Structures are given as C-alpha cells and as structure tokens.
Amino acid sequence: MKEFKPFKEGKVREIYDIDDALVMVATDRISAFDVILKNKVVGKGKVLTQMSRFWFDLTKDILPNHMKSVDTKDMPEFFQQPQFDGNSMLCRKLNMIPIECIVRGYITGSGWESYKKDGTVCGIRLPEGLKECDKLPEPIYTPSTKAEIGDHDENISYEQSISVLEKAYPGHGEEYAAKIRDCTIALYRKCADYALSKGIIIADTKFEFGLDENGNVVLGDEMLTPDSSRFWPLEGYEAGHSQPSFDKQFVRDWLKANPDSNYDLPQEIIDKTIAKYKEAYKLLTGKDL
C-alpha cells in the first residue's frame, strides 16, 4: 500500500496530493483565536466534513465546488483506514484565491467591538442604535487576508481586496474581487434562509474560493461548519446580549475567562463542544452522525 503524507497542514485540516486530485482530511484538532489547542475533540472532523458535504450539495446551483466524493472507496487504499472514514473529502485541485471571504448577517464578535468604537465594521458604516447581535439591514462583506499559522488574518476593505487580487492575477483583480464578493453574499443568503427554517441563525461565516484550470471561480475549502461560522439557536434569540451557540463559543468563552490556561481545555468544555456540533448537524440535515 502506498503511503501518503500531507503536503499542507492547517490548524485543523491536512491536505494530501494524490496526483490528479487532493484528499482533504478534517482532523479532531480545534483552534481558537488563531491558536491550535492542546486537546482533540473526538468526532469533530467527521462533523466538519459531512456538514461541508451537505452545504456543497445544497449550493451547487449558485457556484460549482471542489467536492468530488466523501467515500473513501473513491480514494487510494491508504485512505481506506478507519482514521479517514467520514472525515475525508476527495477534491478537485484549485489555485486558491488569497482572500478569506467573510460575510456578516448579524453584529457580534469583533464586528460589535468595532461598531461600539466608531459605528463601523471593517470600514463599513452601519446604522446608529444597533444592539449586540442585532440582525443587519443587509449582509455585509468584510474580506481578510489569509495568514500563516500562528499569525492573525488582517481585515481589508473591498478596494484593498481588488489590489491584492490584481497583484496575484494581473488584469483580473476587479473581476475576481466582484465575483467572490457576489458569490459570498449569494451563498450566505441561501444558506442562512435554509438554516433559519431549521431553527438555526447563521450570524456570520467565511468562504474560500479557487480557480480551476480554465480560470473559473470555484468554491473550495470547508463550508458553513461550526469552525468557520457562528451558529445560534433561533429559539430564545434576542438582541442586546451575546447568544448561546452551536460552534466554538464554549471554547472561546472559557479561554477568555481562563487566560492562564495555556490553551488546555477541561473535558467538560470538550464534551459540550462536540455535543453542540452534532446537534447543529442533526438540526440542519435531519440525520445523526
């Protein structure tokens, strides 16, 4: 059996090159505040992969995506081992666009902190009088640069995103910047409406896009998982304070309250986190994992 080694490792994902395609494996690692924590959250990788699969299928009418299969039988024999079952995705190769495409439908997190200071989020002026976790009049697009592991992503304006992409793809900066912005908003609108019908508010999320061999924009990476999004329960939602969530908020809140933790979580927080991930998956898909 031919062994494969990841050619790229992110905070959570490992990517393997199998010549004509990639295998993207979602591990059980967890990160917060751009730091990989010491703990594993068992089962989390499977939730991430299967949730991305669900959304990729739901949105292929808006934009093609990189998913080919999540069945390890379609992958080389090396990936037909138990540790890859359910958490691995066979993907098309793309030239990834160097922008993280963040969309915010509600004001929370760093956006709320910024709004309290000067009424703006990433340079976008918002109406006066918004409360924490209010729904925004329209979703806003706030791109950022992609940082290396250990560094922080940097928020940039839409105009700056054009400049970044013009450097990367001379003559196409404005075209690609507009395309990924418009796709980000369209994907968010469709998925947020769907999630709302299942009892989940998607407060914000991020997408990543790449180019195929013909220069077409294709949706890549993960999609609308609790790692890349803020999911809130619709039941009990009330603006004016922070919301309970289906994502890493247990982890973020605990780390903020325990600054000397050295990024080592207690088992209780790990258990609560995976339970929330699985609950979100069941609400959205109607299936257990």
mmCIF file of C-alpha atoms in Angstrom:
data_model
loop_
_atom_site.group_PDB
_atom_site.id
_atom_site.type_symbol
_atom_site.label_atom_id
_atom_site.label_comp_id
_atom_site.label_asym_id
_atom_site.label_seq_id
_atom_site.Cartn_x
_atom_site.Cartn_y
_atom_site.Cartn_z
ATOM 1 C CA MET A 1 0.000 0.000 0.000
ATOM 2 C CA LYS A 2 1.377 3.389 -0.996
ATOM 3 C CA GLU A 3 1.631 5.770 1.952
ATOM 4 C CA PHE A 4 0.759 9.438 1.627
ATOM 5 C CA LYS A 5 1.976 12.345 3.718
ATOM 6 C CA PRO A 6 0.142 15.679 3.906
ATOM 7 C CA PHE A 7 1.828 18.361 1.820
ATOM 8 C CA LYS A 8 -0.052 21.065 3.694
ATOM 9 C CA GLU A 9 -1.370 21.224 7.250
ATOM 10 C CA GLY A 10 -3.720 23.907 8.509
ATOM 11 C CA LYS A 11 -4.988 24.499 12.004
ATOM 12 C CA VAL A 12 -7.482 21.670 11.588
ATOM 13 C CA ARG A 13 -7.094 20.203 8.094
ATOM 14 C CA GLU A 14 -4.452 18.058 6.420
ATOM 15 C CA ILE A 15 -4.261 18.070 2.635
ATOM 16 C CA TYR A 16 -2.819 15.191 0.623
ATOM 17 C CA ASP A 17 -1.812 15.346 -3.039
ATOM 18 C CA ILE A 18 -2.838 12.224 -4.967
ATOM 19 C CA ASP A 19 -1.627 13.446 -8.375
ATOM 20 C CA ASP A 20 -4.837 14.354 -10.198
ATOM 21 C CA ALA A 21 -6.794 15.382 -7.083
ATOM 22 C CA LEU A 22 -6.487 16.221 -3.383
ATOM 23 C CA VAL A 23 -7.740 14.495 -0.266
ATOM 24 C CA MET A 24 -8.724 16.958 2.460
ATOM 25 C CA VAL A 25 -8.898 15.423 5.939
ATOM 26 C CA ALA A 26 -10.615 17.260 8.795
ATOM 27 C CA THR A 27 -8.820 16.255 11.991
ATOM 28 C CA ASP A 28 -10.212 16.408 15.516
ATOM 29 C CA ARG A 29 -7.923 19.341 16.331
ATOM 30 C CA ILE A 30 -9.579 22.549 17.444
ATOM 31 C CA SER A 31 -8.320 26.115 17.191
ATOM 32 C CA ALA A 32 -9.407 29.387 18.761
ATOM 33 C CA PHE A 33 -8.022 32.902 18.395
ATOM 34 C CA ASP A 34 -5.751 31.512 15.632
ATOM 35 C CA VAL A 35 -4.071 29.075 18.071
ATOM 36 C CA ILE A 36 -4.258 25.263 17.869
ATOM 37 C CA LEU A 37 -5.349 23.979 21.267
ATOM 38 C CA LYS A 38 -3.740 21.040 23.041
ATOM 39 C CA ASN A 39 -6.937 18.978 23.090
ATOM 40 C CA LYS A 40 -8.608 16.799 20.465
ATOM 41 C CA VAL A 41 -12.389 16.903 20.107
ATOM 42 C CA VAL A 42 -13.183 13.348 19.046
ATOM 43 C CA GLY A 43 -15.707 13.165 16.190
ATOM 44 C CA LYS A 44 -15.359 16.813 15.231
ATOM 45 C CA GLY A 45 -13.563 16.101 11.941
ATOM 46 C CA LYS A 46 -16.423 13.909 10.765
ATOM 47 C CA VAL A 47 -18.987 16.625 11.581
ATOM 48 C CA LEU A 48 -16.976 19.216 9.640
ATOM 49 C CA THR A 49 -16.613 17.057 6.535
ATOM 50 C CA GLN A 50 -20.207 15.840 6.459
ATOM 51 C CA MET A 51 -21.588 19.324 7.087
ATOM 52 C CA SER A 52 -19.478 20.768 4.265
ATOM 53 C CA ARG A 53 -20.737 17.963 2.042
ATOM 54 C CA PHE A 54 -24.348 18.884 2.868
ATOM 55 C CA TRP A 55 -23.840 22.566 2.016
ATOM 56 C CA PHE A 56 -21.813 21.867 -1.139
ATOM 57 C CA ASP A 57 -24.715 19.753 -2.421
ATOM 58 C CA LEU A 58 -27.264 22.426 -1.475
ATOM 59 C CA THR A 59 -25.473 25.290 -3.239
ATOM 60 C CA LYS A 60 -24.097 23.819 -6.472
ATOM 61 C CA ASP A 61 -26.803 25.763 -8.345
ATOM 62 C CA ILE A 62 -25.073 29.000 -7.266
ATOM 63 C CA LEU A 63 -21.467 28.013 -7.904
ATOM 64 C CA PRO A 64 -19.505 24.816 -8.624
ATOM 65 C CA ASN A 65 -17.425 23.484 -5.727
ATOM 66 C CA HIS A 66 -14.339 21.329 -5.357
ATOM 67 C CA MET A 67 -16.002 18.256 -3.785
ATOM 68 C CA LYS A 68 -15.758 15.014 -5.772
ATOM 69 C CA SER A 69 -16.551 12.401 -3.095
ATOM 70 C CA VAL A 70 -16.571 11.730 0.641
ATOM 71 C CA ASP A 71 -16.479 7.945 0.116
ATOM 72 C CA THR A 72 -13.020 6.585 0.934
ATOM 73 C CA LYS A 73 -13.610 3.810 -1.635
ATOM 74 C CA ASP A 74 -13.078 6.528 -4.260
ATOM 75 C CA MET A 75 -9.676 7.361 -2.729
ATOM 76 C CA PRO A 76 -6.342 5.476 -2.763
ATOM 77 C CA GLU A 77 -6.114 2.431 -0.474
ATOM 78 C CA PHE A 78 -4.150 4.409 2.144
ATOM 79 C CA PHE A 79 -7.308 6.421 2.931
ATOM 80 C CA GLN A 80 -9.433 3.304 3.418
ATOM 81 C CA GLN A 81 -8.216 3.095 7.014
ATOM 82 C CA PRO A 82 -10.562 3.768 9.964
ATOM 83 C CA GLN A 83 -8.993 7.121 10.865
ATOM 84 C CA PHE A 84 -10.046 8.562 7.484
ATOM 85 C CA ASP A 85 -13.616 7.259 7.442
ATOM 86 C CA GLY A 86 -16.196 10.039 7.320
ATOM 87 C CA ASN A 87 -13.754 12.910 7.796
ATOM 88 C CA SER A 88 -12.068 12.853 4.362
ATOM 89 C CA MET A 89 -13.091 14.562 1.129
ATOM 90 C CA LEU A 90 -11.752 13.927 -2.369
ATOM 91 C CA CYS A 91 -11.418 17.324 -4.037
ATOM 92 C CA ARG A 92 -10.553 18.950 -7.328
ATOM 93 C CA LYS A 93 -7.273 20.813 -7.428
ATOM 94 C CA LEU A 94 -7.689 24.576 -7.469
ATOM 95 C CA ASN A 95 -5.447 27.613 -7.473
ATOM 96 C CA MET A 96 -6.724 29.090 -4.188
ATOM 97 C CA ILE A 97 -7.539 32.803 -4.173
ATOM 98 C CA PRO A 98 -5.573 34.569 -1.395
ATOM 99 C CA ILE A 99 -8.608 36.174 0.283
ATOM 100 C CA GLU A 100 -10.869 34.912 3.074
ATOM 101 C CA CYS A 101 -14.410 35.927 2.195
ATOM 102 C CA ILE A 102 -16.239 36.836 5.390
ATOM 103 C CA VAL A 103 -19.918 37.718 5.437
ATOM 104 C CA ARG A 104 -21.773 39.068 8.454
ATOM 105 C CA GLY A 105 -25.545 38.983 8.766
ATOM 106 C CA TYR A 106 -25.629 39.942 12.463
ATOM 107 C CA ILE A 107 -23.394 42.212 14.514
ATOM 108 C CA THR A 108 -21.307 40.264 17.004
ATOM 109 C CA GLY A 109 -17.738 39.413 17.951
ATOM 110 C CA SER A 110 -15.043 41.718 16.594
ATOM 111 C CA GLY A 111 -17.673 43.472 14.472
ATOM 112 C CA TRP A 112 -19.588 44.505 17.572
ATOM 113 C CA GLU A 113 -16.404 45.717 19.286
ATOM 114 C CA SER A 114 -15.574 47.857 16.248
ATOM 115 C CA TYR A 115 -19.121 49.217 15.950
ATOM 116 C CA LYS A 116 -19.130 50.331 19.604
ATOM 117 C CA LYS A 117 -15.970 52.368 18.961
ATOM 118 C CA ASP A 118 -16.888 54.257 15.810
ATOM 119 C CA GLY A 119 -20.079 52.893 14.249
ATOM 120 C CA THR A 120 -18.280 50.928 11.568
ATOM 121 C CA VAL A 121 -17.326 47.311 10.854
ATOM 122 C CA CYS A 122 -14.216 46.875 8.708
ATOM 123 C CA GLY A 123 -14.658 50.417 7.449
ATOM 124 C CA ILE A 124 -18.341 49.949 6.552
ATOM 125 C CA ARG A 125 -20.593 52.463 8.295
ATOM 126 C CA LEU A 126 -23.678 50.899 9.851
ATOM 127 C CA PRO A 127 -26.936 52.451 11.095
ATOM 128 C CA GLU A 128 -26.894 54.058 14.525
ATOM 129 C CA GLY A 129 -28.528 52.378 17.505
ATOM 130 C CA LEU A 130 -27.742 48.747 16.751
ATOM 131 C CA LYS A 131 -27.636 46.395 19.726
ATOM 132 C CA GLU A 132 -25.260 43.486 20.182
ATOM 133 C CA CYS A 133 -26.314 40.551 17.973
ATOM 134 C CA ASP A 134 -28.844 42.635 16.025
ATOM 135 C CA LYS A 135 -29.617 41.461 12.507
ATOM 136 C CA LEU A 136 -28.046 43.827 9.986
ATOM 137 C CA PRO A 137 -30.294 45.513 7.388
ATOM 138 C CA GLU A 138 -28.316 43.640 4.703
ATOM 139 C CA PRO A 139 -25.429 41.136 4.976
ATOM 140 C CA ILE A 140 -22.035 42.859 4.716
ATOM 141 C CA TYR A 141 -18.915 41.521 3.028
ATOM 142 C CA THR A 142 -15.693 42.011 5.010
ATOM 143 C CA PRO A 143 -12.765 40.243 3.317
ATOM 144 C CA SER A 144 -9.465 39.479 5.006
ATOM 145 C CA THR A 145 -6.005 38.357 4.032
ATOM 146 C CA LYS A 146 -5.022 34.740 4.711
ATOM 147 C CA ALA A 147 -2.419 34.471 7.463
ATOM 148 C CA GLU A 148 0.123 31.748 8.014
ATOM 149 C CA ILE A 149 -0.447 29.510 11.066
ATOM 150 C CA GLY A 150 0.295 31.493 14.218
ATOM 151 C CA ASP A 151 -0.377 34.853 12.575
ATOM 152 C CA HIS A 152 -3.666 36.721 12.555
ATOM 153 C CA ASP A 153 -5.757 37.304 9.443
ATOM 154 C CA GLU A 154 -5.979 41.002 8.596
ATOM 155 C CA ASN A 155 -9.287 42.629 7.696
ATOM 156 C CA ILE A 156 -9.120 44.619 4.480
ATOM 157 C CA SER A 157 -11.578 46.753 2.525
ATOM 158 C CA TYR A 158 -13.194 45.613 -0.708
ATOM 159 C CA GLU A 159 -10.976 48.100 -2.571
ATOM 160 C CA GLN A 160 -7.893 46.589 -0.939
ATOM 161 C CA SER A 161 -9.075 43.123 -1.987
ATOM 162 C CA ILE A 162 -9.063 44.320 -5.604
ATOM 163 C CA SER A 163 -5.425 45.400 -5.193
ATOM 164 C CA VAL A 164 -4.426 42.061 -3.607
ATOM 165 C CA LEU A 165 -6.066 40.129 -6.441
ATOM 166 C CA GLU A 166 -4.681 42.408 -9.146
ATOM 167 C CA LYS A 167 -1.179 41.578 -7.895
ATOM 168 C CA ALA A 168 -1.975 37.855 -7.897
ATOM 169 C CA TYR A 169 -3.880 37.833 -11.205
ATOM 170 C CA PRO A 170 -2.853 40.852 -13.331
ATOM 171 C CA GLY A 171 -5.755 42.188 -15.352
ATOM 172 C CA HIS A 172 -8.348 40.234 -13.347
ATOM 173 C CA GLY A 173 -8.277 41.866 -9.879
ATOM 174 C CA GLU A 174 -11.560 43.724 -10.172
ATOM 175 C CA GLU A 175 -13.307 40.825 -11.934
ATOM 176 C CA TYR A 176 -12.340 38.240 -9.307
ATOM 177 C CA ALA A 177 -12.943 40.594 -6.368
ATOM 178 C CA ALA A 178 -16.502 41.286 -7.563
ATOM 179 C CA LYS A 179 -17.178 37.627 -8.338
ATOM 180 C CA ILE A 180 -16.112 36.292 -4.946
ATOM 181 C CA ARG A 181 -17.953 39.102 -3.129
ATOM 182 C CA ASP A 182 -21.188 38.444 -5.028
ATOM 183 C CA CYS A 183 -20.904 34.661 -4.583
ATOM 184 C CA THR A 184 -20.206 35.098 -0.863
ATOM 185 C CA ILE A 185 -23.392 37.128 -0.379
ATOM 186 C CA ALA A 186 -25.496 34.787 -2.563
ATOM 187 C CA LEU A 187 -24.258 31.663 -0.761
ATOM 188 C CA TYR A 188 -24.864 33.246 2.635
ATOM 189 C CA ARG A 189 -28.396 34.386 1.766
ATOM 190 C CA LYS A 190 -29.480 30.952 0.524
ATOM 191 C CA CYS A 191 -27.906 29.015 3.381
ATOM 192 C CA ALA A 192 -28.954 31.460 6.115
ATOM 193 C CA ASP A 193 -32.562 31.263 4.908
ATOM 194 C CA TYR A 194 -32.410 27.464 4.866
ATOM 195 C CA ALA A 195 -30.829 27.284 8.329
ATOM 196 C CA LEU A 196 -33.436 29.663 9.751
ATOM 197 C CA SER A 197 -36.154 27.268 8.578
ATOM 198 C CA LYS A 198 -34.411 24.567 10.675
ATOM 199 C CA GLY A 199 -34.086 26.713 13.799
ATOM 200 C CA ILE A 200 -30.525 27.970 13.353
ATOM 201 C CA ILE A 201 -29.343 31.540 12.824
ATOM 202 C CA ILE A 202 -26.085 31.813 10.845
ATOM 203 C CA ALA A 203 -24.678 35.032 12.285
ATOM 204 C CA ASP A 204 -21.545 35.101 10.132
ATOM 205 C CA THR A 205 -19.289 32.782 8.165
ATOM 206 C CA LYS A 206 -16.338 32.658 5.813
ATOM 207 C CA PHE A 207 -15.839 31.092 2.399
ATOM 208 C CA GLU A 208 -12.751 30.391 0.346
ATOM 209 C CA PHE A 209 -12.614 30.213 -3.425
ATOM 210 C CA GLY A 210 -10.151 28.970 -6.011
ATOM 211 C CA LEU A 211 -9.693 28.981 -9.762
ATOM 212 C CA ASP A 212 -9.974 25.869 -11.904
ATOM 213 C CA GLU A 213 -7.751 25.153 -14.908
ATOM 214 C CA ASN A 214 -9.918 27.438 -17.071
ATOM 215 C CA GLY A 215 -9.827 30.384 -14.654
ATOM 216 C CA ASN A 216 -13.375 29.827 -13.401
ATOM 217 C CA VAL A 217 -14.142 30.645 -9.760
ATOM 218 C CA VAL A 218 -14.936 27.501 -7.729
ATOM 219 C CA LEU A 219 -15.931 27.188 -4.053
ATOM 220 C CA GLY A 220 -13.256 25.342 -2.054
ATOM 221 C CA ASP A 221 -12.045 24.501 1.456
ATOM 222 C CA GLU A 222 -14.841 23.923 4.001
ATOM 223 C CA MET A 223 -18.301 25.418 4.015
ATOM 224 C CA LEU A 224 -20.587 26.630 6.794
ATOM 225 C CA THR A 225 -19.227 24.450 9.567
ATOM 226 C CA PRO A 226 -19.183 25.395 13.252
ATOM 227 C CA ASP A 227 -15.440 26.048 12.755
ATOM 228 C CA SER A 228 -15.959 28.688 10.080
ATOM 229 C CA SER A 229 -19.280 30.160 11.226
ATOM 230 C CA ARG A 230 -21.292 31.370 14.180
ATOM 231 C CA PHE A 231 -24.480 29.309 14.577
ATOM 232 C CA TRP A 232 -27.089 30.460 17.093
ATOM 233 C CA PRO A 233 -30.359 28.770 18.099
ATOM 234 C CA LEU A 234 -33.360 30.685 16.762
ATOM 235 C CA GLU A 235 -35.346 29.707 19.846
ATOM 236 C CA GLY A 236 -34.657 32.280 22.541
ATOM 237 C CA TYR A 237 -32.808 34.655 20.200
ATOM 238 C CA GLU A 238 -32.930 38.211 21.493
ATOM 239 C CA ALA A 239 -30.620 41.047 20.506
ATOM 240 C CA GLY A 240 -28.904 43.080 23.217
ATOM 241 C CA HIS A 241 -26.510 40.459 24.562
ATOM 242 C CA SER A 242 -24.330 37.557 23.404
ATOM 243 C CA GLN A 243 -26.134 34.415 22.236
ATOM 244 C CA PRO A 244 -25.666 30.741 23.097
ATOM 245 C CA SER A 245 -24.176 28.982 20.102
ATOM 246 C CA PHE A 246 -23.559 25.730 18.235
ATOM 247 C CA ASP A 247 -19.942 26.495 17.463
ATOM 248 C CA LYS A 248 -16.668 27.108 19.296
ATOM 249 C CA GLN A 249 -18.178 29.718 21.601
ATOM 250 C CA PHE A 250 -17.894 27.404 24.634
ATOM 251 C CA VAL A 251 -14.184 27.215 23.873
ATOM 252 C CA ARG A 252 -13.735 30.940 23.208
ATOM 253 C CA ASP A 253 -15.662 31.923 26.343
ATOM 254 C CA TRP A 254 -13.726 29.506 28.546
ATOM 255 C CA LEU A 255 -10.379 30.672 27.177
ATOM 256 C CA LYS A 256 -11.304 34.329 27.749
ATOM 257 C CA ALA A 257 -12.315 33.516 31.330
ATOM 258 C CA ASN A 258 -9.135 31.472 31.912
ATOM 259 C CA PRO A 259 -6.268 33.475 30.379
ATOM 260 C CA ASP A 260 -3.639 31.315 32.118
ATOM 261 C CA SER A 261 -4.984 28.026 30.725
ATOM 262 C CA ASN A 262 -2.107 27.582 28.260
ATOM 263 C CA TYR A 263 -4.782 26.575 25.720
ATOM 264 C CA ASP A 264 -5.569 23.325 27.561
ATOM 265 C CA LEU A 265 -9.323 22.726 27.849
ATOM 266 C CA PRO A 266 -11.142 20.769 30.568
ATOM 267 C CA GLN A 267 -13.022 17.657 29.388
ATOM 268 C CA GLU A 268 -16.367 19.270 30.209
ATOM 269 C CA ILE A 269 -15.792 22.005 27.612
ATOM 270 C CA ILE A 270 -14.706 19.416 25.017
ATOM 271 C CA ASP A 271 -17.829 17.312 25.661
ATOM 272 C CA LYS A 272 -20.137 20.338 25.424
ATOM 273 C CA THR A 273 -18.459 21.440 22.197
ATOM 274 C CA ILE A 274 -18.812 18.141 20.304
ATOM 275 C CA ALA A 275 -22.408 17.793 21.544
ATOM 276 C CA LYS A 276 -23.216 21.202 20.052
ATOM 277 C CA TYR A 277 -21.519 20.359 16.734
ATOM 278 C CA LYS A 278 -23.581 17.164 16.467
ATOM 279 C CA GLU A 279 -26.788 18.924 17.463
ATOM 280 C CA ALA A 280 -26.270 21.535 14.741
ATOM 281 C CA TYR A 281 -25.634 18.799 12.161
ATOM 282 C CA LYS A 282 -28.850 16.989 13.095
ATOM 283 C CA LEU A 283 -30.960 20.156 13.029
ATOM 284 C CA LEU A 284 -29.630 21.145 9.600
ATOM 285 C CA THR A 285 -29.644 17.737 7.901
ATOM 286 C CA GLY A 286 -32.231 15.755 9.864
ATOM 287 C CA LYS A 287 -29.626 12.989 10.356
ATOM 288 C CA ASP A 288 -27.472 11.717 13.209
ATOM 289 C CA LEU A 289 -23.743 11.170 12.845
#
